[in-house]
Coordinates of C-alpha atoms in Angstrom, one line a residue:
P1 CA 0.0 0.0 0.0
G2 CA 1.1 3.5 -0.7
S3 CA 3.6 2.8 -3.5
A4 CA 4.0 1.0 -6.8
S5 CA 6.7 0.2 -9.2
G6 CA 7.2 2.7 -11.9
G7 CA 9.6 5.0 -13.6
G8 CA 11.9 2.2 -14.7
G9 CA 14.1 -0.2 -12.8
G10 CA 11.2 -1.4 -10.5
R11 CA 11.7 1.7 -8.4
K12 CA 8.9 2.3 -5.8
V13 CA 6.9 5.5 -6.3
F14 CA 4.7 7.0 -3.6
I15 CA 1.0 7.1 -4.4
Q16 CA -0.8 9.9 -2.6
D17 CA -3.9 8.8 -0.5
S18 CA -3.1 5.1 -1.0
S19 CA -1.6 3.9 2.3
S20 CA -4.5 1.5 2.6
P21 CA -7.4 0.3 0.4
E22 CA -9.9 2.4 2.2
E23 CA -7.8 5.5 2.0
H24 CA -7.4 4.9 -1.7
T25 CA -11.1 4.5 -2.2
M26 CA -12.0 7.6 -0.2
G27 CA -9.2 9.6 -1.9
V28 CA -10.6 8.7 -5.4
W29 CA -14.1 9.5 -4.3
D30 CA -13.3 12.9 -2.7
N31 CA -10.8 14.1 -5.2
L32 CA -12.3 12.7 -8.4
V33 CA -15.8 11.3 -8.3
A34 CA -17.4 13.8 -5.9
Q35 CA -15.8 16.7 -7.6
S36 CA -17.0 15.6 -11.1
A37 CA -20.1 16.8 -12.8
A38 CA -21.5 13.3 -13.0
A39 CA -25.2 13.4 -12.2
E40 CA -25.7 9.6 -12.1
I41 CA -23.2 7.5 -10.2
Y42 CA -23.4 3.7 -9.9
L43 CA -21.3 1.8 -7.3
L44 CA -20.2 -1.8 -7.4
A45 CA -18.8 -3.3 -4.2
Y46 CA -17.3 -6.7 -3.6
G47 CA -17.2 -8.3 -0.1
N48 CA -16.5 -5.8 2.6
G49 CA -16.2 -3.1 -0.1
A50 CA -19.9 -2.7 0.7
V51 CA -18.9 -1.0 3.9
L52 CA -16.8 1.5 2.0
A53 CA -19.8 2.1 -0.3
K54 CA -21.8 2.9 2.9
D55 CA -19.1 5.3 4.0
V56 CA -19.4 7.0 0.6
L57 CA -23.1 7.3 1.3
I58 CA -22.5 8.9 4.7
R59 CA -20.2 11.4 3.2
Q60 CA -22.7 12.3 0.5
L61 CA -25.4 12.7 3.2
A62 CA -23.1 15.1 5.0
R63 CA -22.5 17.0 1.7
S64 CA -26.3 17.2 1.2
K65 CA -26.4 19.7 4.1
E66 CA -24.9 22.2 1.6
R67 CA -26.1 20.8 -1.7
E68 CA -29.5 19.2 -1.2
D69 CA -29.4 16.7 -4.1
E70 CA -25.8 15.6 -3.5
V71 CA -26.8 12.1 -2.2
N72 CA -29.2 11.5 -5.0
R73 CA -26.3 11.4 -7.5
I74 CA -25.9 7.8 -6.2
V75 CA -28.5 6.0 -8.4
A76 CA -27.8 2.4 -7.3
V77 CA -25.3 0.4 -5.3
A78 CA -24.6 -3.3 -6.2
C79 CA -22.9 -5.5 -3.6
I80 CA -21.6 -9.0 -4.2
E81 CA -21.0 -11.4 -1.3
S82 CA -21.4 -8.6 1.3
S83 CA -20.9 -9.8 4.8
S84 CA -22.7 -6.9 6.6
L85 CA -23.9 -3.4 6.1
L86 CA -26.5 -2.3 8.6
E87 CA -25.6 -1.5 12.2
S88 CA -28.0 -1.1 15.1
D89 CA -27.1 2.6 15.6
D90 CA -27.4 3.7 11.9
A91 CA -29.5 6.8 11.5
K92 CA -32.9 6.3 9.7
D93 CA -31.7 8.2 6.6
I94 CA -28.8 5.8 6.2
S95 CA -30.9 2.7 6.6
D96 CA -33.6 4.1 4.3
F97 CA -31.1 4.8 1.5
I98 CA -29.6 1.3 1.9
A99 CA -33.0 -0.3 1.7
S100 CA -34.0 1.7 -1.3
R101 CA -30.9 1.7 -3.5
F102 CA -28.6 -1.1 -2.4
M103 CA -28.8 -4.7 -3.5
D104 CA -26.7 -7.8 -2.8
W105 CA -25.9 -10.9 -4.8
E106 CA -24.6 -14.0 -3.0
Q107 CA -23.9 -17.7 -3.6
T108 CA -26.5 -19.9 -2.0
E109 CA -28.0 -23.4 -2.4
F110 CA -31.0 -21.8 -4.1
P111 CA -31.5 -21.3 -7.8
E112 CA -30.2 -18.2 -9.6
G113 CA -32.7 -15.4 -9.3
F114 CA -34.2 -16.5 -6.0
L115 CA -34.9 -13.8 -3.4
V116 CA -32.7 -14.7 -0.4
S117 CA -34.6 -14.4 2.9
G118 CA -33.1 -13.3 6.2
T119 CA -30.7 -10.7 4.7
R120 CA -32.6 -7.6 5.8
V121 CA -31.1 -7.8 9.3
K122 CA -27.5 -8.0 8.4
L123 CA -27.6 -6.0 5.1
G124 CA -30.7 -3.8 5.2
C125 CA -31.4 -4.5 1.6
V126 CA -32.7 -7.2 -0.8
A127 CA -30.4 -10.0 -1.8
L128 CA -30.6 -12.3 -4.8
S129 CA -29.1 -15.8 -5.2
V130 CA -26.5 -16.4 -8.0
G131 CA -26.9 -20.1 -7.5
Q132 CA -24.3 -22.6 -6.3
M133 CA -21.1 -24.0 -7.8
G134 CA -20.9 -27.7 -8.5
A135 CA -20.0 -30.1 -5.7
D136 CA -16.8 -31.0 -7.5
E137 CA -15.6 -27.4 -7.7
T138 CA -13.5 -25.5 -5.2
R139 CA -15.4 -22.6 -3.8
N140 CA -14.3 -19.7 -6.0
A141 CA -15.2 -16.1 -5.0
A142 CA -14.6 -14.9 -8.5
W143 CA -17.3 -17.2 -9.7
S144 CA -20.0 -15.2 -7.8
V145 CA -18.8 -12.0 -9.4
G146 CA -19.0 -13.4 -12.9
R147 CA -22.3 -15.0 -12.2
A148 CA -23.8 -11.8 -10.8
M149 CA -22.6 -9.2 -13.4
P150 CA -25.4 -9.6 -16.0
S151 CA -28.0 -9.1 -13.2
V152 CA -26.0 -6.2 -11.7
F153 CA -26.2 -4.3 -15.0
R154 CA -29.9 -5.0 -15.3
F155 CA -30.3 -3.6 -11.8
Y156 CA -28.5 -0.4 -12.8
D157 CA -30.7 0.0 -15.8
Y158 CA -33.8 -0.7 -13.8
A159 CA -32.8 1.8 -11.1
V160 CA -32.3 4.7 -13.4
Q161 CA -35.6 4.0 -15.1
H162 CA -37.4 3.9 -11.8
S163 CA -35.5 6.5 -9.8
G164 CA -38.6 8.4 -8.9
A165 CA -40.5 5.3 -7.7
E166 CA -41.6 5.0 -4.1
G167 CA -40.3 2.1 -1.9
P168 CA -37.2 0.0 -2.3
I169 CA -36.1 -0.5 -5.9
G170 CA -34.7 -3.9 -5.0
V171 CA -38.0 -5.4 -4.1
A172 CA -39.5 -4.5 -7.5
F173 CA -36.4 -5.5 -9.3
A174 CA -36.3 -8.9 -7.7
R175 CA -39.7 -9.6 -9.1
E176 CA -38.5 -8.6 -12.6
E177 CA -35.3 -10.7 -12.2
A178 CA -37.3 -13.8 -11.3
L179 CA -39.1 -13.5 -14.7
V180 CA -35.8 -13.3 -16.5
H181 CA -34.9 -16.7 -15.0
H182 CA -38.3 -18.1 -15.9
L183 CA -39.3 -18.2 -12.2
D184 CA -42.6 -17.4 -10.5
P185 CA -41.9 -14.2 -8.4
A186 CA -44.4 -15.4 -5.8
T187 CA -42.6 -18.6 -5.1
A188 CA -38.9 -17.8 -6.0
V189 CA -38.1 -17.0 -2.4
S190 CA -35.8 -19.0 -0.2
P191 CA -37.2 -20.3 3.2
A192 CA -36.4 -18.0 6.1
P193 CA -33.3 -19.3 8.0
A194 CA -34.0 -21.2 11.2
E195 CA -31.7 -18.9 13.2
A196 CA -29.5 -15.9 12.7
G197 CA -26.4 -16.8 10.8
A198 CA -27.9 -19.9 9.1
A199 CA -27.9 -18.5 5.6
G200 CA -25.4 -16.9 3.4
D201 CA -22.1 -18.7 3.9
G202 CA -21.9 -17.8 7.6
A203 CA -21.9 -14.1 6.9
A204 CA -24.8 -13.3 9.2
G205 CA -23.0 -15.1 12.0
A206 CA -20.0 -12.9 11.4
A207 CA -22.2 -9.8 11.3
A208 CA -23.8 -10.7 14.7
A209 CA -20.5 -10.5 16.6
A210 CA -20.4 -8.1 19.5
G211 CA -19.1 -4.5 18.9
G212 CA -18.4 -1.3 20.7
G213 CA -16.0 -0.2 23.4
A214 CA -15.2 -1.7 26.8
D215 CA -18.8 -1.3 27.9
G216 CA -20.4 -2.0 24.5
K217 CA -22.4 1.3 24.5
R218 CA -21.2 3.2 21.5
A219 CA -19.9 1.5 18.4
S220 CA -17.2 3.1 16.3
S221 CA -18.0 3.9 12.7
R222 CA -15.0 1.8 11.7
T223 CA -14.1 2.0 8.1
K224 CA -13.4 -1.5 6.8
S225 CA -10.9 -2.1 4.0
P226 CA -12.2 -4.7 1.4
G227 CA -10.5 -8.0 1.1
M228 CA -11.3 -8.1 -2.6
L229 CA -7.9 -8.7 -4.2
S230 CA -6.8 -11.3 -1.7
G231 CA -10.2 -13.0 -1.7
M232 CA -10.4 -13.2 -5.5
L233 CA -6.8 -14.4 -5.8
R234 CA -7.4 -17.2 -3.3
G235 CA -10.4 -18.3 -5.3
L236 CA -8.8 -18.0 -8.7
L237 CA -5.7 -19.9 -7.7
G238 CA -7.7 -22.4 -5.6
R239 CA -5.5 -21.8 -2.6
S240 CA -6.6 -23.2 0.7
R241 CA -5.2 -25.0 3.7
G242 CA -4.9 -28.7 3.7
E243 CA -7.5 -30.9 5.4
G244 CA -5.2 -31.5 8.3
S245 CA -5.1 -27.8 9.4
G246 CA -8.6 -27.2 10.5
V247 CA -9.9 -25.4 13.5
G248 CA -7.7 -26.0 16.5
D249 CA -5.3 -24.4 18.9
H250 CA -2.0 -25.0 17.0
D251 CA 0.6 -22.5 18.0
M252 CA 2.2 -20.9 14.9
D253 CA 5.0 -19.1 16.8
R254 CA 6.3 -21.9 19.0
G255 CA 6.2 -19.5 21.9
L256 CA 3.4 -18.8 24.3
T257 CA 0.0 -20.4 23.9
V258 CA -3.3 -19.9 25.6
N259 CA -2.5 -22.9 27.7
D260 CA 0.2 -20.9 29.5
F261 CA -2.6 -19.0 31.3
D262 CA -5.5 -19.7 33.6
L263 CA -8.7 -18.2 32.1
L264 CA -10.5 -16.6 35.0
K265 CA -13.4 -14.3 33.8
V266 CA -14.8 -12.7 30.6
V267 CA -14.4 -8.9 31.2
G268 CA -15.2 -7.5 27.8
K269 CA -16.3 -8.1 24.2
G270 CA -15.5 -6.4 20.9
A271 CA -16.1 -6.6 17.2
F272 CA -13.6 -9.5 16.7
G273 CA -13.6 -11.4 19.9
K274 CA -13.5 -11.0 23.7
V275 CA -11.3 -10.0 26.6
M276 CA -10.6 -12.3 29.5
L277 CA -9.0 -11.8 32.9
V278 CA -6.2 -14.4 33.0
R279 CA -3.3 -15.5 35.3
K280 CA 0.1 -16.5 34.0
K281 CA 0.8 -20.1 35.1
S282 CA 4.6 -20.0 35.3
G283 CA 7.8 -18.1 34.4
S284 CA 9.3 -15.1 36.1
D285 CA 5.9 -13.5 36.1
G286 CA 4.0 -16.6 37.2
G287 CA 0.9 -15.7 39.2
E288 CA 0.6 -12.2 37.6
V289 CA -2.9 -11.2 36.4
Y290 CA -3.4 -9.8 32.9
A291 CA -6.1 -9.0 30.4
M292 CA -6.1 -11.3 27.3
K293 CA -7.7 -9.9 24.2
V294 CA -8.7 -12.7 21.9
L295 CA -9.3 -11.8 18.2
K296 CA -10.7 -14.2 15.6
K297 CA -8.7 -14.2 12.4
S298 CA -11.8 -15.1 10.4
M299 CA -13.6 -12.1 11.6
I300 CA -10.6 -9.8 11.0
A301 CA -10.2 -11.1 7.5
A302 CA -13.9 -10.9 6.7
K303 CA -14.1 -7.3 7.9
G304 CA -10.9 -6.3 6.0
Q305 CA -9.1 -5.3 9.2
V306 CA -5.9 -7.2 8.8
E307 CA -3.7 -4.1 8.3
H308 CA -5.4 -2.2 11.1
T309 CA -4.9 -5.1 13.5
K310 CA -1.2 -5.3 12.6
A311 CA -0.9 -1.6 13.2
E312 CA -2.5 -1.9 16.6
R313 CA 0.0 -4.6 17.6
S314 CA 2.8 -2.5 16.2
I315 CA 1.8 0.5 18.2
L316 CA 1.3 -1.4 21.5
C317 CA 4.8 -3.0 21.0
E318 CA 6.5 0.4 20.4
I319 CA 4.8 2.7 22.9
R320 CA 5.6 2.7 26.6
H321 CA 3.8 5.4 28.5
P322 CA 2.2 5.7 32.0
F323 CA -1.2 6.5 30.5
V324 CA -1.2 4.1 27.6
V325 CA -2.1 0.4 28.1
C326 CA 1.0 -1.8 28.4
L327 CA 1.4 -4.8 26.2
Q328 CA 3.1 -7.7 27.9
Y329 CA 2.9 -10.5 25.3
A330 CA 1.4 -11.2 21.8
F331 CA 1.1 -14.6 20.1
Q332 CA -1.2 -16.4 17.7
S333 CA -2.8 -19.8 17.0
E334 CA -4.0 -20.9 13.6
E335 CA -7.4 -19.3 14.2
K336 CA -6.8 -16.5 16.7
L337 CA -4.6 -13.6 17.8
Y338 CA -3.8 -13.0 21.5
L339 CA -2.8 -9.7 23.0
I340 CA -1.8 -9.8 26.7
T341 CA -1.9 -6.4 28.5
D342 CA -2.0 -5.2 32.0
Y343 CA -5.4 -5.6 33.7
Y344 CA -7.0 -2.3 34.6
S345 CA -9.4 -3.2 37.4
G346 CA -11.0 0.2 37.8
G347 CA -13.3 0.0 34.8
S348 CA -13.7 2.6 32.1
L349 CA -14.3 6.4 32.4
F350 CA -17.6 5.7 30.6
Y351 CA -18.8 3.5 33.4
H352 CA -17.7 6.0 36.1
L353 CA -19.2 9.0 34.4
R354 CA -22.6 7.3 34.1
K355 CA -22.3 6.2 37.7
S356 CA -21.4 9.7 38.9
R357 CA -23.8 11.4 36.5
G358 CA -21.0 13.9 35.6
F359 CA -17.6 14.7 37.1
S360 CA -16.6 17.8 39.0
E361 CA -14.4 20.1 37.0
N362 CA -11.3 19.2 39.1
R363 CA -11.9 15.5 38.6
A364 CA -12.4 15.9 34.9
K365 CA -9.3 18.1 34.7
F366 CA -7.2 15.4 36.2
Y367 CA -8.3 12.8 33.7
A368 CA -8.0 15.3 30.9
A369 CA -4.4 16.1 31.9
E370 CA -3.3 12.5 31.9
L371 CA -5.0 11.9 28.5
F372 CA -3.3 15.0 27.2
L373 CA 0.1 13.5 28.0
A374 CA -0.9 10.2 26.3
L375 CA -2.1 11.9 23.1
Q376 CA 1.0 14.2 23.0
H377 CA 3.2 11.2 23.3
L378 CA 1.4 9.4 20.5
H379 CA 1.7 12.5 18.2
D380 CA 5.4 12.8 19.1
H381 CA 5.8 9.3 17.8
H382 CA 3.9 9.8 14.6
I383 CA 0.7 8.2 15.7
I384 CA -2.8 9.7 15.2
Y385 CA -5.2 8.0 17.6
R386 CA -8.6 8.7 15.8
D387 CA -11.0 7.1 18.3
L388 CA -10.9 9.0 21.5
K389 CA -14.0 8.4 23.7
L390 CA -14.7 7.5 27.3
E391 CA -15.1 3.8 26.5
N392 CA -11.5 3.7 25.4
V393 CA -10.1 5.2 28.7
L394 CA -9.5 2.6 31.4
M395 CA -8.7 3.2 35.1
D396 CA -6.3 1.3 37.3
H397 CA -6.7 0.3 40.9
E398 CA -5.2 3.6 42.0
G399 CA -7.4 5.8 39.9
H400 CA -5.0 6.7 37.1
I401 CA -6.2 6.3 33.5
A402 CA -4.8 4.5 30.4
L403 CA -5.7 4.8 26.8
T404 CA -6.6 1.6 25.1
D405 CA -7.9 0.2 21.7
F406 CA -5.6 1.3 18.8
G407 CA -7.6 -0.5 16.1
L408 CA -8.3 2.8 14.3
S409 CA -5.0 4.5 14.9
K410 CA -2.7 5.5 12.1
N411 CA 1.0 5.0 12.7
Q412 CA 4.1 6.1 10.8
V413 CA 2.6 9.5 9.9
D414 CA 5.6 11.7 8.9
D415 CA 4.0 15.0 9.9
V416 CA 1.0 14.4 12.1
F417 CA -0.3 17.9 11.7
E418 CA -0.2 17.9 7.9
S419 CA -3.7 17.3 6.6
Q420 CA -3.0 14.1 4.6
L421 CA -5.4 11.4 5.9
T422 CA -8.7 10.6 4.3
T423 CA -10.1 7.5 6.0
F424 CA -13.5 8.2 7.5
C425 CA -13.5 6.6 11.0
G426 CA -14.2 7.3 14.6
T427 CA -17.3 7.4 16.8
A428 CA -20.1 9.6 15.6
E429 CA -20.3 11.9 18.7
Y430 CA -16.6 12.6 18.6
I431 CA -16.0 13.0 14.8
A432 CA -14.3 16.3 13.8
P433 CA -16.1 18.5 11.2
E434 CA -13.3 18.1 8.6
L435 CA -14.0 14.4 8.4
L436 CA -17.7 15.0 7.9
K437 CA -16.9 17.5 5.1
G438 CA -14.7 14.9 3.4
Q439 CA -11.6 16.9 3.8
K440 CA -8.1 15.6 4.5
Y441 CA -7.1 15.7 8.1
G442 CA -4.3 15.3 10.6
A443 CA -3.7 15.1 14.4
A444 CA -6.1 18.0 15.0
V445 CA -8.9 15.5 14.9
D446 CA -7.6 14.1 18.2
W447 CA -7.7 17.5 19.8
W448 CA -11.3 18.0 18.6
S449 CA -12.3 14.7 20.3
F450 CA -10.3 15.7 23.4
G451 CA -12.5 18.8 23.6
I452 CA -15.7 16.8 23.2
L453 CA -14.5 14.4 25.9
I454 CA -13.8 17.3 28.4
Y455 CA -17.3 18.7 27.6
E456 CA -18.9 15.3 28.2
M457 CA -17.1 14.7 31.5
I458 CA -18.2 18.1 32.9
G459 CA -21.5 18.4 31.2
F460 CA -22.6 14.8 31.3
R461 CA -23.3 14.7 27.5
T462 CA -21.5 15.3 24.3
P463 CA -22.2 18.9 23.0
F464 CA -23.7 18.0 19.6
F465 CA -25.6 14.7 20.4
D466 CA -28.8 14.0 18.6
K467 CA -30.6 10.7 18.1
N468 CA -30.8 11.6 14.4
R469 CA -27.2 11.2 13.2
K470 CA -27.8 13.4 10.3
L471 CA -28.8 16.3 12.6
M472 CA -25.9 15.5 14.9
F473 CA -23.4 15.7 12.0
Y474 CA -25.1 19.0 10.9
G475 CA -24.6 20.4 14.3
I476 CA -20.9 19.3 14.4
I477 CA -20.3 21.2 11.1
N478 CA -22.4 24.3 11.7
N479 CA -23.5 24.8 15.3
E480 CA -21.7 26.1 18.4
P481 CA -22.1 24.1 21.7
T482 CA -24.3 25.3 24.5
W483 CA -22.0 26.4 27.3
Q484 CA -23.6 25.3 30.5
P485 CA -23.8 27.8 33.4
H486 CA -21.7 25.7 35.8
F487 CA -18.7 25.6 33.4
S488 CA -15.9 27.8 34.6
A489 CA -14.5 30.5 32.4
S490 CA -11.2 28.6 31.9
A491 CA -13.1 25.3 31.1
T492 CA -15.3 27.1 28.6
G493 CA -12.2 28.8 27.2
I494 CA -10.2 25.7 26.5
M495 CA -13.3 23.9 25.0
K496 CA -14.0 26.8 22.7
R497 CA -10.4 26.6 21.4
L498 CA -10.4 22.8 21.1
L499 CA -13.8 22.8 19.3
A500 CA -12.8 25.3 16.7
K501 CA -14.4 24.2 13.4
S502 CA -11.2 25.0 11.5
P503 CA -8.4 22.5 12.3
T504 CA -5.8 25.2 11.6
R505 CA -7.3 27.4 14.3
R506 CA -7.8 24.6 16.8
L507 CA -5.8 24.6 20.0
G508 CA -2.8 22.4 19.7
S509 CA -2.4 23.1 16.0
G510 CA -0.4 26.3 16.3
A511 CA 3.3 27.0 16.2
E512 CA 3.7 25.6 19.8
G513 CA 1.8 22.4 19.0
A514 CA 0.5 20.5 22.1
N515 CA 2.2 23.0 24.4
E516 CA -0.7 25.4 23.6
I517 CA -2.9 23.0 25.5
R518 CA -0.5 22.3 28.3
N519 CA -0.1 26.1 28.9
H520 CA -3.8 27.0 28.8
K521 CA -5.0 28.4 32.1
F522 CA -7.5 25.5 32.5
F523 CA -4.4 23.4 33.4
A524 CA -2.7 26.1 35.4
D525 CA -2.8 24.2 38.7
I526 CA -1.6 20.9 37.2
D527 CA 2.0 19.9 37.8
F528 CA 2.6 17.9 34.6
A529 CA 6.0 16.7 35.8
S530 CA 4.5 15.1 38.9
L531 CA 1.5 13.9 37.0
L532 CA 3.8 12.0 34.6
V533 CA 5.4 10.0 37.4
K534 CA 2.1 9.5 39.1
T535 CA 2.9 11.3 42.3
L536 CA -0.3 13.4 42.1
K537 CA -3.1 11.8 44.0
P538 CA -6.1 10.9 41.8
P539 CA -9.4 12.5 42.8
F540 CA -11.1 9.1 42.9
K541 CA -9.8 5.7 43.9
P542 CA -11.8 2.6 42.8
D543 CA -13.1 0.2 45.4
V544 CA -11.0 -2.7 44.3
K545 CA -10.5 -5.6 46.8
S546 CA -8.0 -7.8 44.9
L547 CA -6.0 -8.1 41.7
T548 CA -8.8 -10.1 40.1
D549 CA -11.6 -7.9 41.2
A550 CA -14.2 -7.4 38.5
K551 CA -16.5 -5.0 40.3
Y552 CA -16.5 -2.5 37.5
V553 CA -17.0 -5.1 34.7
P554 CA -20.6 -5.2 33.2
K555 CA -22.5 -8.2 34.6
T556 CA -23.5 -9.4 31.2
Y557 CA -19.8 -10.2 30.5
L558 CA -19.2 -11.9 33.8
N559 CA -22.1 -14.3 33.1
D560 CA -20.1 -15.8 30.1
T561 CA -17.7 -18.7 30.6
A562 CA -14.0 -17.9 30.3
Q563 CA -12.8 -20.4 27.7
D564 CA -10.9 -20.4 24.5
S565 CA -13.7 -21.7 22.4
I566 CA -13.5 -23.1 18.8
D567 CA -14.1 -20.5 16.2
K568 CA -17.1 -22.1 14.3
S569 CA -17.1 -19.3 11.7
A570 CA -13.4 -20.0 10.8
K571 CA -12.8 -21.3 7.3
K572 CA -9.6 -22.8 6.1
S573 CA -9.5 -20.3 3.2
T574 CA -9.7 -17.3 5.5
N575 CA -7.0 -18.3 8.0
V576 CA -4.3 -15.7 8.0
D577 CA -0.8 -16.0 9.3
F578 CA 0.1 -12.6 10.9
E579 CA 3.8 -12.6 10.2
A580 CA 6.0 -11.5 13.1
F581 CA 3.0 -11.1 15.4
T582 CA 4.7 -12.6 18.5
Y583 CA 6.0 -10.1 21.0
I584 CA 8.4 -10.8 23.9
P585 CA 9.4 -7.6 25.7
S586 CA 12.9 -8.8 26.6
Q587 CA 13.7 -9.3 22.9
Q588 CA 12.2 -6.1 21.4
G589 CA 12.5 -2.4 21.9
H590 CA 9.9 0.2 22.5
L591 CA 9.5 4.0 22.3
D592 CA 9.6 5.8 25.6

């Protein structure tokens, strides 16, 4: 990603806006397609490319605030073998558009042209069957593409002819398509699946995996990069693992395995797996308690998140800071990845804010100061965090905080304050206006989210929140926050500067960089040198009785059994070997 051979001699040439598949897609959209005079745009998305098509839709909805018909330039979106599209917190305008103009084609046991039942939950749109390959053929993803294309172009033609029709275009088109295949539209419908995830090659099961932060309350709008090229190549070349390498706990690194730990409790769940409280069985740290983050490779591959996962591991290996979670080990089995970090028994700031119904200004200031030092350290080491929210801030048993979850972070950014990134990602309430406008951005997006977080801690809500996401995004771009009467002048002052709509005018983006924030009068009574070495007493100490105390873990997680279960959704063709994933601190350096 980011370069290609050219100019003779096989020399690598940098390609702007192409450090990842999603960045390339959004760069092409923002700089070429959206800027063109095209009145009718048709999108074709393979696999998890459908999620990028959805992100394009979200950007066009944001642009519609300024140009009303901007979103209507998208006439139709055809998806092939899409794993998921619809999320539970999607705004109505997003789900309505997906229902009306998106359509999916997938390989099933039913005849070509059959309407596939049970897809509305995971996709939000109509799906048609392309039939099924012969029993003697190796499953080939490219086969689905070739099979679907004639129908896709008929869909495009139908969509433009019926662009003014009411209701979902896909429903009416499915009836027409049944006739093309000499089927009765009334009966060419697959039976409804017996349970979620029963239909569609396991895709629904993958889509049903838990998401969100440590407390599962607000899910990130994570941009997923499509696995189109790798998936098609695997199919075209017929590459798969042998029969002897099925689901199991085979260690690929000949180092640590999950069997080196006692599995105590489930303390969290995420998009790709779960987090367990564990105890190391032996070694110099035998008896130590850690948090084990278990990630399913099949889910990571299906969601196109391989590169993001590698980046998260890389960041955790490199960074050592008092207010960033500390990675102790990393290893993998054939089906899963394991990240072992310190266990933060105090819960998340999200939990404590809801429990307290708002923090005092002094308490909020303490957490903000520690977070500031963490973000400054990341920026100094060429990392833009991109997903700051209360759910991603953990608390230790003393009351100090630590930043966690680097799944959306961008590392190896030469100049973090140069506006050069284009990936649309983050959590809706915290997203900076430049992202919603489709502009390139830099580290100033972290300082915007930092301002939102300070407001939320003191005001007990985010400043632009609205149940209608479209209205919330409009407010982020156009409105000023309501400054509550109990905010001090210095608190209001720093938030106004951090929430400047223009990133170049935002506090932390000037000539002095992050020192603009450190030197603001809001932090005048904070001794940052003492704070860094944790000699300042936290304003709150969690009531933790032991190293394994799970008092601040949501009860829904604790009810689950702590076990390294078999990944039933894993397929031999999707197993991925994450090269050099293993991490042993004594053998590798880090950035202090």
